[in-house]
Coordinates of C-alpha atoms and ligand atoms in Angstrom, one line a residue:
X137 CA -2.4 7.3 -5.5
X138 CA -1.8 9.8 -2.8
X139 CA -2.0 13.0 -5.5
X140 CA -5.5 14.0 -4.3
X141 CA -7.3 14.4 -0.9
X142 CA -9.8 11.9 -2.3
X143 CA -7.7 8.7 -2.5
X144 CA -5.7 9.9 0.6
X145 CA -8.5 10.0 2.8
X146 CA -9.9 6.6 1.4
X147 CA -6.0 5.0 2.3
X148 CA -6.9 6.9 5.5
X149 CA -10.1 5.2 5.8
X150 CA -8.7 1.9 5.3
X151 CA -6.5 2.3 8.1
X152 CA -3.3 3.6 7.1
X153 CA -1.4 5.1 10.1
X154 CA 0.2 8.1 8.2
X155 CA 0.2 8.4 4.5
X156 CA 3.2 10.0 1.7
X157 CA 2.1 11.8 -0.8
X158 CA 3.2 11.3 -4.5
X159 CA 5.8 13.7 -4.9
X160 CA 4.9 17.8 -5.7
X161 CA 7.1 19.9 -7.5
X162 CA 7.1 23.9 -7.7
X163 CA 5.4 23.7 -10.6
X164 CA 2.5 21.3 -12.5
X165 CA 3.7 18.5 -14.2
X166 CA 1.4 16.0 -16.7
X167 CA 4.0 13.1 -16.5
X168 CA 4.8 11.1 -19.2
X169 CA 2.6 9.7 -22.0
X170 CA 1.0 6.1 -21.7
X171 CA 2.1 3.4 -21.1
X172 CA 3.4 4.7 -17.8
X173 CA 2.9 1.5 -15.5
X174 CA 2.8 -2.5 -16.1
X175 CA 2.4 -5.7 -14.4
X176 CA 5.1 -7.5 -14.5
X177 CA 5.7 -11.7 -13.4
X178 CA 7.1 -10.2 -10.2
X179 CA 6.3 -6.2 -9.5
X180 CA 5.1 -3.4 -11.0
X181 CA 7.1 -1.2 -13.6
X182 CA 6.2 2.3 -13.5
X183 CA 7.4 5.6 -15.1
X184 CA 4.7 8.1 -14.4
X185 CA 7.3 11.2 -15.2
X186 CA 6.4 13.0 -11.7
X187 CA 2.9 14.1 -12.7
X188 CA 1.5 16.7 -10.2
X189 CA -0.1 19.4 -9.7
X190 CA 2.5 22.0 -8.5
X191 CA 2.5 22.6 -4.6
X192 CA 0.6 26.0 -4.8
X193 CA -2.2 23.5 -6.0
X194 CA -1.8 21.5 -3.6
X195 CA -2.6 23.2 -0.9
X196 CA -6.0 23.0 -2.2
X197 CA -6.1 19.2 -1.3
X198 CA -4.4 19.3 2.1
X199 CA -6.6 22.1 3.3
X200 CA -10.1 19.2 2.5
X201 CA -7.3 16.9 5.1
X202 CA -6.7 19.3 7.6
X203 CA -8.8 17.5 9.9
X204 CA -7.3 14.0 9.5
X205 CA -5.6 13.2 12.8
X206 CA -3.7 10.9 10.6
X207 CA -0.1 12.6 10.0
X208 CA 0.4 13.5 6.1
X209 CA 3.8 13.7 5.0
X210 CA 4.6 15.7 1.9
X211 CA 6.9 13.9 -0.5
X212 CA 8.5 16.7 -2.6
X213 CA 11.3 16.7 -5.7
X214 CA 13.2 19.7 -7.1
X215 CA 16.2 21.0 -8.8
X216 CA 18.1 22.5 -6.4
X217 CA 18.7 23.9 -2.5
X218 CA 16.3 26.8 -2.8
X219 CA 13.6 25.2 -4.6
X220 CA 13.2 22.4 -1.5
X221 CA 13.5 24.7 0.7
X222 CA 10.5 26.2 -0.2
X223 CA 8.6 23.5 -0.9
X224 CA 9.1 22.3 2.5
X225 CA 7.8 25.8 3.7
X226 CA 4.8 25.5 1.9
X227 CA 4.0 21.9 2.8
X228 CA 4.6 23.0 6.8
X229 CA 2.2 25.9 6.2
X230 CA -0.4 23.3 4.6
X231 CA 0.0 21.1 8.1
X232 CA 2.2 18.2 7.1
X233 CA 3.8 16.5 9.7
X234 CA 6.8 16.6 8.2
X235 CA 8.6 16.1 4.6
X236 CA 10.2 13.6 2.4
X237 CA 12.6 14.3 -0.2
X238 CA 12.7 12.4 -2.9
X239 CA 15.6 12.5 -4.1
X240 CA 15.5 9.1 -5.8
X241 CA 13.1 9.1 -8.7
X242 CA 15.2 6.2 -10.8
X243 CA 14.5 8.7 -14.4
X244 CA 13.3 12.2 -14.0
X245 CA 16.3 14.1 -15.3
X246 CA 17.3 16.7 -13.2
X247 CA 14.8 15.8 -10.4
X248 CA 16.0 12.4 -9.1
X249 CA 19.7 10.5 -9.1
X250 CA 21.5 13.2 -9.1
X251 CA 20.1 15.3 -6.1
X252 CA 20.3 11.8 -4.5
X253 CA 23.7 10.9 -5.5
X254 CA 25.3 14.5 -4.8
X255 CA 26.4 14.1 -1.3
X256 CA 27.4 17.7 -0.5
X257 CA 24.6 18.8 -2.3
X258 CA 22.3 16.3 -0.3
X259 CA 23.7 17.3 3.0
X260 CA 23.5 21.1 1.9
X261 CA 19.5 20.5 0.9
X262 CA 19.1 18.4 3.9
X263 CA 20.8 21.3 6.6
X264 CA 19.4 24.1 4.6
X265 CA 15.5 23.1 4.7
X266 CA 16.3 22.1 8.4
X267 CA 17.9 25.7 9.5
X268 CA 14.7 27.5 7.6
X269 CA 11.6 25.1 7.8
X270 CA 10.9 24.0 11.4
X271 CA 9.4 20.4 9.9
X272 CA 10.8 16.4 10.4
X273 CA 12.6 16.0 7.1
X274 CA 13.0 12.1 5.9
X275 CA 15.2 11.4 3.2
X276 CA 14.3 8.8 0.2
X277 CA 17.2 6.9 -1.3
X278 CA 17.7 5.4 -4.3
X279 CA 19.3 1.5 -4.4
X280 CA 20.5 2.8 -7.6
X281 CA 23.9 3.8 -6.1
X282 CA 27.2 2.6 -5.7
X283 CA 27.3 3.3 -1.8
X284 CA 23.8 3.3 -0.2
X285 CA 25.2 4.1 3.2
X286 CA 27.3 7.2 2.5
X287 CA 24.1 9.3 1.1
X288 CA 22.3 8.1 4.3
X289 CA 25.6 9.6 6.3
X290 CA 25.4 12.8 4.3
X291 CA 21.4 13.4 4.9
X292 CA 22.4 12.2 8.9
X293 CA 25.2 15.1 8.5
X294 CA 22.8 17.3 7.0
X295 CA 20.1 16.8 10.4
X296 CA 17.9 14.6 9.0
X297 CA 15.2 13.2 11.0
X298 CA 14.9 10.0 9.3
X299 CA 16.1 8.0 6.2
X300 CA 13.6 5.8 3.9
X301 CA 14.7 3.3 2.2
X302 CA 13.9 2.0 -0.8
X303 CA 13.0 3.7 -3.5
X304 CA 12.0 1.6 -6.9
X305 CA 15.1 0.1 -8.9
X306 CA 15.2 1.4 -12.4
X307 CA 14.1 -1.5 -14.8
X308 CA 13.0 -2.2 -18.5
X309 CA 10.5 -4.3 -20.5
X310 CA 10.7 -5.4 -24.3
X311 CA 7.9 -6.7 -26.3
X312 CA 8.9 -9.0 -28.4
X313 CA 6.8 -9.0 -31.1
X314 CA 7.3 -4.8 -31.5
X315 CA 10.8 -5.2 -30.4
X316 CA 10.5 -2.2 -28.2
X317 CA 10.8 -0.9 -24.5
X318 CA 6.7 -1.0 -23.9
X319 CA 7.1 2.2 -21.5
X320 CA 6.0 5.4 -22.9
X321 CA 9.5 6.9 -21.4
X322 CA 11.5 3.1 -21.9
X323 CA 12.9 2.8 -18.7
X324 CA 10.8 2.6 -15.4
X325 CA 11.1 1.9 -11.5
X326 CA 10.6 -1.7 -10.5
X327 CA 8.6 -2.4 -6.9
X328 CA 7.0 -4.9 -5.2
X329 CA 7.7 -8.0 -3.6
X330 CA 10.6 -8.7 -6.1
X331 CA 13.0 -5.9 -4.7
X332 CA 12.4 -7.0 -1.1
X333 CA 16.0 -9.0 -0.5
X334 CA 17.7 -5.0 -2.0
X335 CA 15.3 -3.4 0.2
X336 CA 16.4 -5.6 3.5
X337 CA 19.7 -5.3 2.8
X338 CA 19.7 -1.7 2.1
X339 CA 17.9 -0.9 5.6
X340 CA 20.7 -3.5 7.4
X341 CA 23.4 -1.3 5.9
X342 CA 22.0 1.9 6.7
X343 CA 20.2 1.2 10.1
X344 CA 23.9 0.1 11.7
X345 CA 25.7 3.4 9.9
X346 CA 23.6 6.1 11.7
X347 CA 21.8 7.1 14.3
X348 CA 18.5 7.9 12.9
X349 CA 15.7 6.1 12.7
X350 CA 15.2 4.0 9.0
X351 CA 11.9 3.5 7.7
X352 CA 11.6 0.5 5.1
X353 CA 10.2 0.2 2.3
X354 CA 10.3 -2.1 -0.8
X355 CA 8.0 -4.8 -1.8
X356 CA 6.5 -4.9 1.6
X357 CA 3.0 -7.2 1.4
X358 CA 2.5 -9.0 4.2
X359 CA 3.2 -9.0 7.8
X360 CA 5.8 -10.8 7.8
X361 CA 7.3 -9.2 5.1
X362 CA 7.4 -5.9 7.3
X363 CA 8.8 -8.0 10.0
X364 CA 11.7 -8.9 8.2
X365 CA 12.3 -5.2 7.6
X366 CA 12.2 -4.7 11.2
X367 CA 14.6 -7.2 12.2
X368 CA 16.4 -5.7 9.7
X369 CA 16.9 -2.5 11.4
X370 CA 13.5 -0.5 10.5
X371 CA 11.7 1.6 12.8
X372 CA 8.6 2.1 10.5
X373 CA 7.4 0.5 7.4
X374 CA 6.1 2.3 4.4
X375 CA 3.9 0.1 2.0
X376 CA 3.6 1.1 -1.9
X377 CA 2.9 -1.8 -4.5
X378 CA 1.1 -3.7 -2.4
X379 CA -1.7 -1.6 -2.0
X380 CA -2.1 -2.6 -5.9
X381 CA -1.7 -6.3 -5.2
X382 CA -4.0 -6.7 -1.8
X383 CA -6.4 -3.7 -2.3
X384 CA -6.3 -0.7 0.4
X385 CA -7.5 -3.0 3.1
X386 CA -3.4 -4.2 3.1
X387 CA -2.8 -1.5 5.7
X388 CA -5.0 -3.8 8.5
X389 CA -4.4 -7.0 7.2
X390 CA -0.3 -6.5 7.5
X391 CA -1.0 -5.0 10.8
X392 CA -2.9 -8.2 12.0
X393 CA -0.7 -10.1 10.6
X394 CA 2.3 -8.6 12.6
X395 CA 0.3 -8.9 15.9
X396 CA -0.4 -12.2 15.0
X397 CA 3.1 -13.3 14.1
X398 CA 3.8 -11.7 17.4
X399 CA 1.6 -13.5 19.5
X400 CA 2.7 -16.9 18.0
X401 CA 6.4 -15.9 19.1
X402 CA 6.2 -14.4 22.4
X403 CA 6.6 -10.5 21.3
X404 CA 4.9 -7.9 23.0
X405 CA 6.3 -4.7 21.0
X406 CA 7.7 -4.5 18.4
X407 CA 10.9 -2.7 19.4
X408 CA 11.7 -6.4 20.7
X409 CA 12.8 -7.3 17.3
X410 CA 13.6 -4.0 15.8
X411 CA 17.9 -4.9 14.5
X412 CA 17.6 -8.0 15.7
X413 CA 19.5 -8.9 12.1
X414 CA 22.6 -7.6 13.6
X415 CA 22.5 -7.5 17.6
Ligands
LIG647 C1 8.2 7.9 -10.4 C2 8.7 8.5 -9.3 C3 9.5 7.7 -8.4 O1 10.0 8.2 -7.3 C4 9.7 6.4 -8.7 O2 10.3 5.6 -7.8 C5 9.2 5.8 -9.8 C6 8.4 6.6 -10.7 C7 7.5 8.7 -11.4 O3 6.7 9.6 -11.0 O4 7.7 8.5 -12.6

């Protein structure tokens, strides 16, 4: 989802109010062999290996989006200072609205966990792509970590513009009767409604540490679901798995059910509830 202009414009269609990409890298990945993604009792397991296309590509599919009033922001991975950097450039020149690192994949070696859990070298991606790119830059964490809240600090130090939280929890599944992990790469990232409660308590640590605005997202399916993230401390919601579970008309369905939920309990905006976990 989200790695061509064709499914982004359908989520579009269906009423999404901005949409991520799947990540883009300086150069073209496959991804991992198959089995990359299963249904589990309670989420999804996936480790797709970061396919892309490479972000010189990729300008090819945002230029068939440049229409779209809907804002696109470009998630991006990469090694090191330099190569963000310019992936951010290029993704400002293609008309995102801004950028998210991800910083966070739970298994891509090099790529993921240990940008993310480098916090000078998080802050010095974060402040270097901020002093060169003129573009919002959000930064996706891993729950994967010891100390959520002190990588959020270090992007906040850095200038970020916002922080997302979470990104999948790294996860395995044996079959029995092979005896093996049934994941082409073993290990994958777990989502859906099952990493909600590590989602909502991520967002509560962060959203009371710093001073810019958290997006949630984790296992988020219904309205009441993004509510809780919310009250949690969320300023925006960001919904992945569930598009899987409720089909891509979960985008208007959550959103009625928030206004509905609202209605019902005497809200008229949403910032009404917004940290009300902790106030
Ligand atoms: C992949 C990337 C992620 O950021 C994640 O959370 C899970 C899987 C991937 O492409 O394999």
């Amino acid at each position: 989802m989200d790695e061509d202009a064709g499914s982004i414009q359908r989520m579009i269609d269906c009423g999404a109010g901005a949409i991520v990409t799947k990540s883009i890298g300086m150069q073209p990945r496959e991804g991992y062999a198959n089995p990359t993604i299963l249904e589990l009792e309670f989420g999804l397991l996936n480790a797709m290996g970061l396919p892309n296309p490479g972000i010189d590509q990729y300008g090819n599919e945002m230029k068939q989006l440049q229409k779209s009033k809907t804002p696109i922001i470009g998630s991006i991975y990469a090694a090191d200072t330099q190569e963000f950097v310019m992936l951010a450039s290029k993704m400002k020149q293609y008309g995102a609205a801004g950028v998210e690192l991800n910083v966070s994949c739970p298994h891509a070696k090099q790529y993921g966990l240990e940008v993310g859990c480098d916090i000078a070298l998080l802050q010095t991606i974060v402040s270097s792509i901020k002093q060169k790119v003129r573009i919002p830059v959000f930064v996706k964490l891993s729950p994967n970590v010891v100390n959520i809240v002190e990588i959020a600090q270090a992007a906040e130090k850095g200038k970020a513009d916002a922080i997302v939280a979470i990104n999948t929890i790294k996860g395995m599944k044996i079959d029995l009767e092979t005896t093996h992990p049934i994941l082409a790469n073993k290990t994958g990232g777990y989502s859906g409604k099952a990493i909600k409660p590590i989602g909502v308590r991520c967002v509560y640590d962060i959203a009371q540490s710093v001073n810019i605005p958290v997006i949630g997202v984790g296992g988020i399916t219904t309205g009441e679901d993004a509510i809780e993230y919310f009250m949690a401390g969320a300023s925006a919601i960001q919904i992945g798995s569930a598009v899987y579970y409720r089909g891509p008309d979960v985008f208007k369905q959550v959103c009625k059910e928030i206004n509905d939920w609202m209605d019902t309990h005497g809200y008229k905006k949403i910032t009404e509830f917004i940290g009300a976990a902790y106030q």
